[in-house]
Coordinates of C-alpha atoms and ligand atoms in Angstrom, one line a residue:
M1 CA 39.3 -47.6 18.7
D2 CA 40.1 -49.3 22.0
R3 CA 39.6 -52.7 19.9
L4 CA 41.9 -51.3 17.1
R5 CA 44.0 -50.2 20.1
G6 CA 44.2 -53.9 21.1
H7 CA 45.1 -55.1 17.5
L8 CA 48.2 -53.3 16.8
V9 CA 49.5 -53.4 20.7
K10 CA 49.4 -57.6 19.4
E11 CA 51.1 -57.2 16.4
Y12 CA 53.8 -54.6 17.6
R13 CA 54.6 -56.8 20.3
K14 CA 55.2 -60.5 18.1
K15 CA 57.4 -58.4 15.9
T16 CA 59.6 -56.6 18.8
V17 CA 60.0 -59.0 21.3
K18 CA 63.3 -58.3 22.2
S19 CA 62.7 -54.5 22.7
R20 CA 60.1 -55.5 24.6
A21 CA 62.7 -57.4 27.1
I22 CA 65.2 -55.1 27.3
F23 CA 62.4 -51.8 27.7
R24 CA 61.8 -53.8 30.7
R25 CA 65.2 -52.9 31.9
A26 CA 65.7 -49.7 30.9
E27 CA 62.8 -48.7 32.7
K28 CA 64.0 -50.0 36.1
V29 CA 67.3 -47.4 35.7
M30 CA 65.7 -44.3 33.6
I31 CA 62.2 -42.3 33.8
E32 CA 59.9 -44.0 32.0
G33 CA 62.4 -46.2 30.2
G34 CA 64.0 -43.3 28.1
S35 CA 65.5 -39.6 27.6
H36 CA 63.1 -38.3 25.2
T37 CA 59.2 -38.6 25.4
I38 CA 58.7 -38.8 22.1
R39 CA 60.8 -41.6 21.2
L40 CA 58.5 -43.3 24.5
W41 CA 55.8 -44.4 22.1
R42 CA 53.6 -46.9 23.8
P43 CA 53.3 -49.4 24.4
Y44 CA 57.3 -49.5 24.4
P45 CA 59.8 -48.2 21.5
F46 CA 61.4 -50.7 19.2
F47 CA 65.3 -50.3 20.0
A48 CA 67.7 -49.8 17.0
A49 CA 70.1 -51.1 16.0
S50 CA 71.9 -49.4 12.8
A51 CA 70.5 -46.9 10.6
E52 CA 71.3 -46.6 6.9
G53 CA 69.2 -44.4 4.3
P54 CA 65.5 -44.0 4.7
A55 CA 65.4 -46.8 7.2
V56 CA 66.6 -48.0 10.2
R57 CA 66.6 -52.0 11.8
D58 CA 65.6 -52.8 15.1
I59 CA 67.0 -55.6 17.2
D60 CA 64.6 -57.7 16.5
G61 CA 65.5 -57.2 12.8
N62 CA 62.9 -55.7 11.2
T63 CA 63.0 -52.6 9.1
Y64 CA 61.0 -49.8 8.9
I65 CA 61.6 -46.9 6.4
D66 CA 61.3 -43.7 9.2
Y67 CA 60.1 -40.5 8.6
W68 CA 61.7 -39.2 12.5
Q69 CA 65.1 -38.9 10.1
G70 CA 67.2 -37.8 13.5
H71 CA 64.3 -35.1 14.8
Y72 CA 64.4 -34.4 11.1
A73 CA 68.3 -33.0 11.1
N74 CA 69.2 -36.2 8.1
I75 CA 68.1 -34.4 5.6
L76 CA 70.1 -36.9 3.6
G77 CA 68.8 -39.7 5.8
H78 CA 70.7 -41.9 8.2
N79 CA 74.1 -42.5 8.8
P80 CA 75.3 -41.0 5.2
R81 CA 78.1 -42.3 4.1
L82 CA 79.8 -38.9 2.8
V83 CA 79.9 -38.2 6.3
R84 CA 80.6 -41.1 7.7
R85 CA 83.6 -41.8 5.5
K86 CA 85.0 -38.2 6.0
I87 CA 84.9 -38.4 10.0
A88 CA 86.0 -41.4 10.1
A89 CA 89.4 -40.8 8.0
W90 CA 89.4 -37.4 10.0
L91 CA 89.2 -39.6 13.3
T92 CA 92.1 -41.8 13.1
R93 CA 94.1 -38.9 12.1
G94 CA 93.5 -37.3 16.2
A95 CA 91.7 -34.9 15.2
L96 CA 88.9 -35.7 17.9
H97 CA 89.5 -32.9 20.6
T98 CA 87.5 -30.7 22.6
G99 CA 88.6 -27.8 24.3
F100 CA 90.8 -25.6 21.6
E101 CA 90.1 -23.8 18.6
A102 CA 89.8 -25.7 15.4
G103 CA 89.6 -24.5 11.3
H104 CA 86.5 -25.6 10.4
Q105 CA 84.2 -23.6 12.6
I106 CA 85.3 -20.7 10.6
E107 CA 83.7 -22.6 7.8
L108 CA 80.7 -23.6 8.6
A109 CA 80.6 -20.0 9.9
E110 CA 80.5 -18.6 6.5
T111 CA 78.3 -21.0 5.7
L112 CA 75.8 -19.5 8.0
V113 CA 76.9 -16.2 7.3
R114 CA 76.4 -16.7 3.4
A115 CA 72.8 -18.1 4.4
V116 CA 71.6 -15.5 5.9
G117 CA 73.3 -12.5 3.2
G118 CA 74.6 -10.6 5.8
K119 CA 77.9 -9.1 5.1
D120 CA 78.6 -8.2 7.9
A121 CA 76.6 -10.8 10.3
K122 CA 78.8 -13.4 13.6
V123 CA 78.3 -16.4 14.3
R124 CA 78.0 -18.0 17.4
F125 CA 77.7 -21.6 17.9
T126 CA 76.1 -23.5 21.0
T127 CA 75.4 -27.4 20.5
S128 CA 71.4 -27.2 20.7
G129 CA 68.7 -26.0 19.2
T130 CA 66.6 -24.8 23.3
L131 CA 70.1 -23.4 24.2
A132 CA 70.1 -21.4 20.4
T133 CA 66.4 -20.1 21.2
M134 CA 67.2 -19.3 24.4
Y135 CA 70.5 -17.5 23.7
A136 CA 69.2 -15.6 21.5
V137 CA 65.9 -14.2 24.3
M138 CA 69.0 -13.5 25.7
L139 CA 70.4 -11.5 23.8
A140 CA 67.0 -9.2 22.7
Q141 CA 66.3 -8.7 26.4
G142 CA 69.8 -7.5 27.1
L143 CA 70.1 -5.6 24.5
T144 CA 66.6 -3.8 24.9
G145 CA 66.6 -3.9 28.6
R146 CA 62.8 -5.1 28.4
D147 CA 61.4 -7.7 29.8
L148 CA 58.1 -9.3 27.7
V149 CA 59.7 -11.9 25.3
L150 CA 56.6 -12.9 22.4
K151 CA 56.3 -16.5 20.8
I152 CA 53.4 -18.0 18.6
G153 CA 50.6 -20.2 20.0
G154 CA 52.3 -23.7 18.7
G155 CA 56.0 -22.4 18.7
W156 CA 57.8 -25.5 19.8
H157 CA 61.2 -24.1 20.6
G158 CA 63.0 -26.3 23.5
A159 CA 62.6 -26.3 26.8
S160 CA 64.2 -23.1 28.4
P161 CA 62.0 -21.3 30.2
Y162 CA 61.4 -18.1 28.6
L163 CA 59.9 -20.7 26.2
L164 CA 57.6 -22.9 27.4
K165 CA 54.7 -21.6 27.2
G166 CA 51.7 -21.8 24.7
V167 CA 53.6 -25.2 23.1
K168 CA 50.7 -27.5 24.1
F169 CA 46.9 -27.0 23.1
H170 CA 45.4 -26.7 26.7
A171 CA 41.4 -27.7 27.1
G172 CA 40.3 -24.7 28.3
E173 CA 42.9 -22.2 27.9
G174 CA 44.1 -22.7 24.7
F175 CA 47.8 -22.1 24.0
E176 CA 47.8 -19.5 27.1
G177 CA 49.0 -22.6 29.0
R178 CA 52.0 -22.9 31.2
E179 CA 54.6 -26.3 29.6
S180 CA 55.8 -27.2 32.6
A181 CA 56.8 -27.3 36.1
G182 CA 59.1 -25.8 37.9
L183 CA 59.1 -22.2 35.8
L184 CA 58.6 -18.6 38.0
D185 CA 55.4 -17.2 38.1
D186 CA 56.7 -14.4 36.7
I187 CA 58.9 -15.7 33.7
V188 CA 55.6 -17.6 32.6
R189 CA 53.6 -14.1 32.8
R190 CA 56.1 -12.8 30.8
T191 CA 55.9 -15.0 27.8
L192 CA 53.0 -13.7 25.5
V193 CA 51.5 -15.8 23.0
T194 CA 49.9 -14.7 19.5
R195 CA 48.7 -16.9 16.6
F196 CA 50.7 -18.1 13.6
N197 CA 49.5 -15.8 10.3
D198 CA 47.1 -13.6 11.8
C199 CA 47.7 -10.5 10.9
D200 CA 45.6 -8.4 13.1
D201 CA 46.6 -10.5 16.5
L202 CA 50.1 -9.6 15.8
R203 CA 48.7 -5.7 15.6
R204 CA 46.6 -5.8 18.9
V205 CA 49.8 -7.6 21.2
V206 CA 52.3 -4.8 19.6
G207 CA 50.0 -2.4 20.0
E208 CA 50.2 -3.6 23.2
H209 CA 52.8 -4.4 25.1
G210 CA 55.5 -3.0 22.0
D211 CA 57.6 -1.1 24.2
R212 CA 58.2 -3.8 26.4
I213 CA 58.6 -6.5 24.5
A214 CA 62.2 -7.7 23.7
C215 CA 62.1 -10.0 20.9
F216 CA 59.4 -11.5 18.3
I217 CA 60.7 -15.7 17.8
V218 CA 58.7 -17.4 14.9
E219 CA 59.0 -20.4 13.1
P220 CA 58.8 -18.3 8.8
F221 CA 57.8 -22.0 8.8
L222 CA 56.0 -23.9 11.3
G223 CA 56.9 -27.2 12.8
V224 CA 55.4 -29.2 15.8
G225 CA 53.1 -26.4 15.7
G226 CA 51.8 -28.2 12.1
F227 CA 53.7 -28.1 9.6
L228 CA 52.6 -24.3 8.1
P229 CA 54.7 -22.2 5.8
A230 CA 54.2 -18.7 7.2
T231 CA 52.2 -16.2 4.3
R232 CA 54.6 -13.4 3.5
E233 CA 52.2 -10.5 4.3
Y234 CA 52.7 -12.6 8.2
L235 CA 56.6 -12.2 8.3
E236 CA 56.6 -9.2 6.4
L237 CA 54.2 -7.6 9.3
A238 CA 56.5 -8.7 12.0
R239 CA 59.0 -7.2 10.5
S240 CA 57.8 -3.7 10.0
L241 CA 55.9 -4.0 13.4
T242 CA 59.1 -5.0 15.2
A243 CA 61.4 -2.2 13.0
K244 CA 59.2 0.3 14.6
H245 CA 58.9 -0.7 17.9
G246 CA 62.9 -1.7 18.6
I247 CA 61.6 -5.7 19.2
I248 CA 64.3 -7.9 17.8
L249 CA 63.3 -10.3 15.9
V250 CA 64.0 -13.9 16.3
F251 CA 63.7 -16.4 13.2
D252 CA 64.0 -20.1 14.5
E253 CA 65.0 -21.9 11.6
I254 CA 65.9 -25.1 13.5
I255 CA 63.6 -27.1 11.2
S256 CA 63.5 -24.9 7.6
G257 CA 67.1 -24.1 8.2
F258 CA 69.2 -25.7 4.6
R259 CA 66.0 -27.4 4.2
F260 CA 63.8 -25.6 1.3
R261 CA 67.0 -24.3 0.0
P262 CA 70.6 -24.2 0.8
T263 CA 70.3 -21.0 3.3
G264 CA 67.5 -20.3 5.5
V265 CA 63.9 -20.3 4.1
Q266 CA 63.7 -16.8 5.6
T267 CA 65.5 -16.0 1.8
L268 CA 62.7 -17.1 -0.6
Y269 CA 60.8 -13.9 1.7
G270 CA 63.1 -11.6 1.4
V271 CA 62.9 -10.5 5.1
K272 CA 65.1 -10.3 7.4
P273 CA 65.2 -11.0 11.3
D274 CA 67.8 -9.4 14.0
L275 CA 68.7 -12.9 14.9
T276 CA 68.7 -16.9 13.0
A277 CA 68.5 -19.2 15.1
F278 CA 70.0 -23.3 13.4
G279 CA 70.2 -26.3 14.5
K280 CA 69.3 -29.7 13.6
I281 CA 70.4 -30.0 9.7
I282 CA 73.7 -27.8 10.5
G283 CA 75.2 -30.4 12.2
G284 CA 75.6 -33.3 9.9
G285 CA 73.8 -35.6 12.7
H286 CA 75.8 -34.1 15.1
A287 CA 75.0 -31.7 18.0
V288 CA 75.7 -28.3 16.7
A289 CA 73.2 -25.0 16.6
A290 CA 74.0 -21.7 16.0
V291 CA 72.6 -17.9 16.0
V292 CA 73.3 -15.8 13.4
G293 CA 72.8 -12.1 13.1
P294 CA 74.1 -8.7 12.5
R295 CA 77.4 -7.8 14.1
A296 CA 75.3 -4.7 16.3
V297 CA 72.7 -7.2 17.8
M298 CA 75.6 -10.1 18.2
E299 CA 78.2 -8.0 19.7
G300 CA 75.6 -8.4 22.9
C301 CA 77.6 -11.0 24.2
E302 CA 81.5 -9.4 23.7
R303 CA 83.6 -9.4 26.9
A304 CA 84.2 -5.6 25.9
R305 CA 80.5 -5.0 27.4
G306 CA 81.8 -5.5 30.5
L307 CA 80.1 -8.3 32.7
R308 CA 76.8 -6.6 33.7
A309 CA 76.0 -4.9 30.3
R310 CA 76.5 -8.3 28.3
V311 CA 75.1 -11.3 27.8
L312 CA 76.6 -14.4 29.1
F313 CA 76.3 -16.5 25.7
E314 CA 79.8 -18.5 25.7
G315 CA 81.1 -21.9 27.2
G316 CA 79.6 -25.3 26.4
T317 CA 82.0 -28.0 26.7
F318 CA 80.9 -29.3 23.5
S319 CA 80.3 -25.7 21.2
S320 CA 82.2 -25.6 18.8
H321 CA 83.4 -29.2 19.3
S322 CA 86.1 -30.5 16.6
E323 CA 83.9 -33.7 14.9
Y324 CA 80.6 -31.8 15.1
M325 CA 82.3 -28.9 12.8
R326 CA 83.5 -31.0 10.3
A327 CA 80.2 -32.9 10.6
G328 CA 78.3 -30.0 9.6
L329 CA 80.7 -28.5 7.0
I330 CA 80.7 -31.8 5.0
M331 CA 76.3 -31.7 5.6
L332 CA 76.3 -28.0 4.3
G333 CA 78.9 -28.0 1.7
H334 CA 77.2 -31.2 0.0
L335 CA 73.9 -29.4 0.3
V336 CA 74.9 -25.9 -1.6
R337 CA 77.0 -27.9 -4.3
G338 CA 74.4 -30.5 -4.9
A339 CA 71.5 -28.1 -4.5
A340 CA 70.4 -28.1 -7.7
T341 CA 69.1 -31.6 -7.1
I342 CA 68.4 -32.1 -4.3
Y343 CA 65.9 -29.5 -3.2
P344 CA 63.6 -30.2 -5.9
K345 CA 63.8 -34.5 -5.6
L346 CA 62.8 -33.7 -1.6
A347 CA 60.0 -31.2 -2.9
R348 CA 58.8 -33.7 -5.5
S349 CA 58.9 -36.6 -2.8
G350 CA 57.1 -35.0 -0.3
E351 CA 54.5 -33.8 -2.5
R352 CA 54.1 -37.0 -3.7
L353 CA 53.3 -38.7 -0.2
R354 CA 51.1 -36.2 1.4
R355 CA 49.3 -36.1 -2.3
A356 CA 48.8 -40.0 -1.6
I357 CA 48.5 -40.2 1.8
E358 CA 44.9 -38.4 1.5
R359 CA 44.1 -40.6 -1.5
A360 CA 44.3 -43.3 0.4
F361 CA 42.7 -42.7 3.3
A362 CA 40.2 -40.7 1.1
G363 CA 39.6 -43.9 -1.0
E364 CA 38.7 -45.8 2.1
G365 CA 36.0 -43.1 3.3
V366 CA 38.2 -41.7 6.1
P367 CA 38.4 -38.5 6.7
A368 CA 42.2 -36.9 6.9
V369 CA 44.2 -34.1 5.5
C370 CA 47.8 -33.6 5.0
T371 CA 50.0 -30.2 5.9
G372 CA 53.5 -29.6 4.8
Y373 CA 52.1 -28.1 1.4
G374 CA 54.1 -24.9 0.3
N375 CA 52.4 -21.9 -0.6
D376 CA 53.3 -19.2 -2.8
V377 CA 56.4 -18.5 -1.2
V378 CA 57.9 -21.7 -0.5
P379 CA 57.7 -23.8 -3.6
G380 CA 57.8 -27.4 -2.3
S381 CA 58.6 -29.1 1.1
S382 CA 59.7 -32.1 2.4
L383 CA 57.9 -32.1 5.4
F384 CA 53.7 -33.9 6.1
M385 CA 51.7 -34.5 8.8
V386 CA 48.6 -35.5 8.6
H387 CA 45.4 -34.8 10.6
F388 CA 41.9 -36.2 11.6
P389 CA 39.0 -33.5 11.3
R390 CA 36.0 -34.6 13.4
G391 CA 34.2 -32.1 11.0
N392 CA 33.8 -32.0 7.2
D393 CA 34.4 -28.4 7.5
T394 CA 37.5 -28.5 9.9
A395 CA 40.3 -26.9 7.5
C396 CA 43.2 -27.5 9.5
D397 CA 45.2 -24.6 8.5
R398 CA 45.8 -22.9 11.9
P399 CA 47.5 -24.5 14.8
E400 CA 44.9 -24.2 17.3
I401 CA 42.8 -26.8 15.4
I402 CA 45.4 -29.1 14.2
H403 CA 46.1 -29.0 18.1
D404 CA 43.0 -29.2 19.3
E405 CA 41.0 -32.4 20.3
R406 CA 37.8 -30.9 20.0
R407 CA 38.3 -30.6 16.6
V408 CA 40.5 -33.2 15.6
D409 CA 41.3 -36.6 16.7
L410 CA 45.0 -36.6 18.6
A411 CA 45.1 -40.5 19.5
L412 CA 44.1 -41.3 15.8
R413 CA 47.3 -39.3 14.6
E414 CA 49.6 -39.5 17.7
E415 CA 49.3 -43.4 18.8
I416 CA 46.9 -45.4 17.0
L417 CA 48.2 -44.1 12.8
K418 CA 51.7 -45.0 14.2
L419 CA 51.6 -48.0 16.0
A420 CA 49.3 -49.0 12.6
L421 CA 52.5 -48.3 10.2
L422 CA 54.7 -49.9 12.8
V423 CA 53.7 -52.9 12.4
H424 CA 53.6 -52.1 8.2
G425 CA 57.2 -51.1 8.5
V426 CA 57.2 -47.3 8.4
N427 CA 57.8 -45.2 11.3
V428 CA 56.3 -41.2 11.5
V429 CA 56.0 -38.9 14.4
H430 CA 52.5 -37.3 14.3
G431 CA 51.6 -39.0 11.8
G432 CA 54.3 -37.9 9.5
G433 CA 57.9 -36.7 9.7
A434 CA 60.1 -35.2 6.8
V435 CA 60.8 -37.3 3.4
S436 CA 64.9 -37.5 3.0
A437 CA 67.1 -37.1 -0.3
A438 CA 68.1 -40.9 0.4
H439 CA 63.8 -42.5 0.3
R440 CA 63.4 -43.9 -3.1
E441 CA 60.5 -44.0 -5.0
R442 CA 59.9 -47.5 -4.0
D443 CA 60.5 -46.5 -0.2
I444 CA 57.5 -43.9 -0.9
D445 CA 55.4 -46.7 -2.8
A446 CA 55.7 -48.9 0.1
T447 CA 55.3 -46.2 2.6
V448 CA 51.6 -45.1 0.5
A449 CA 50.6 -48.7 0.7
A450 CA 51.2 -49.1 4.5
Y451 CA 49.1 -45.8 4.9
G452 CA 46.5 -48.0 2.7
E453 CA 46.6 -50.9 5.6
A454 CA 46.1 -48.1 7.8
A455 CA 43.2 -46.3 6.4
R456 CA 42.1 -49.6 5.9
L457 CA 42.0 -50.9 9.2
F458 CA 40.6 -48.0 10.2
K459 CA 37.5 -48.5 7.5
K460 CA 37.2 -51.9 9.2
F461 CA 37.8 -50.5 13.1
L462 CA 36.3 -46.9 13.1
Y463 CA 34.1 -46.1 10.5
Ligands
LIG501 C1 62.0 -25.9 15.4 C2 62.6 -26.2 17.0 N1 63.6 -25.2 17.9 C3 64.3 -25.7 18.3 C4 64.8 -27.0 18.9 C5 65.1 -27.1 20.1 O1 65.6 -28.0 19.4 P1 66.9 -29.3 19.9 O2 65.8 -30.3 20.5 O3 67.7 -29.2 18.9 O4 67.3 -28.6 21.7 C6 63.3 -27.6 17.8 C7 63.3 -29.4 18.4 O5 63.2 -30.0 17.9 C8 62.0 -27.0 17.1 O6 62.0 -27.9 16.0

């Protein structure tokens, strides 16, 4: 592995001379040279000069077909002309402002209300998925007066104190570990973790603690945890158990919202949560997130409840920012109008990539599997993640496996594959990412060829 890493670092350095120099400057003034660790891969990240559609160009003049796509926000690819043109025209009319109410937020809210199919649903906007899920938890705690939060092992909902547990798989303690220093022990203790798609474990934990649990937060299509769809049985059980025990069910649709169809993926399952958090895609490339739910739940943050009884889900200098709302509306309007062609294309591209990547590795005798496939509820998906199981019988179908160094080779996925693909003009995260509507057949072909090159290198150096 070290020889392969050395070879790849050498190749990467050759093509990214300017990025390397600029990263040295960045390190002098920013912690670790930046602000988001996923963007700070080793030995150093390339620095982007521009991005358009499927590709990003760096300051050394290299072009990469990109599947990180703005943390999976860019469903139409980078810098979509549609959003760019309309926003530019609108900005020149002097419409850029924050600090006042403006019309586009209403239309965006109406779109989200339609998305979760609730006539009496209400929306509140904020500026990040982290804040949206944090407010959802606070709403649940405020309304129920309970002090426990239940989440999934492998579920990432942003870095809010209530949810910084059970994200990474820690040797020895699995998904029971805390994710950060600086958290009060009490908060960590009060966050419970259950296994994704495991009905028995859900029954057990709700049976033991149900009357103290304020909310159960879960992604209906697990994101960072492994790009795995929930089973219908699991979400239906989650709905019935939470209803029975007075627990607020929160769906985190920050990755899945508007990705599979111009709504939440929840409508495919036919399971209605009490609260839904949206983010990423809904901002049209801008900082928009939202919490949506029935009036009876959302009014937990109304002023009329009085200072002590209400949840302080309000404020935010940039919440409902006029430009962001406008961009989100352009994006969602386009997805709604173009749904019949956009979503089948995304699913087809994702399917083609997953199958071809598996074939590329199999052809070289390198054991690799992709996740991101749909199931009997979710027909297709634009998401793909590659795993390198250590044993022939390791099924990469649970976050407990996908994140366990003993079961899969994490360094190969996270570090070596990343560099091998960068060297061949493709940018991925966690071994894959999200296809956008801007990726063409020839981009997919070039991507498959790059995975083929990576597979050959793996074979040469590792197998
Ligand atoms: C499922 C999920 N929830 C919440 C978040 C946090 O969103 P943000 O990065 O906008 O704070 C993310 C971010 O990747 C996410 O994937």
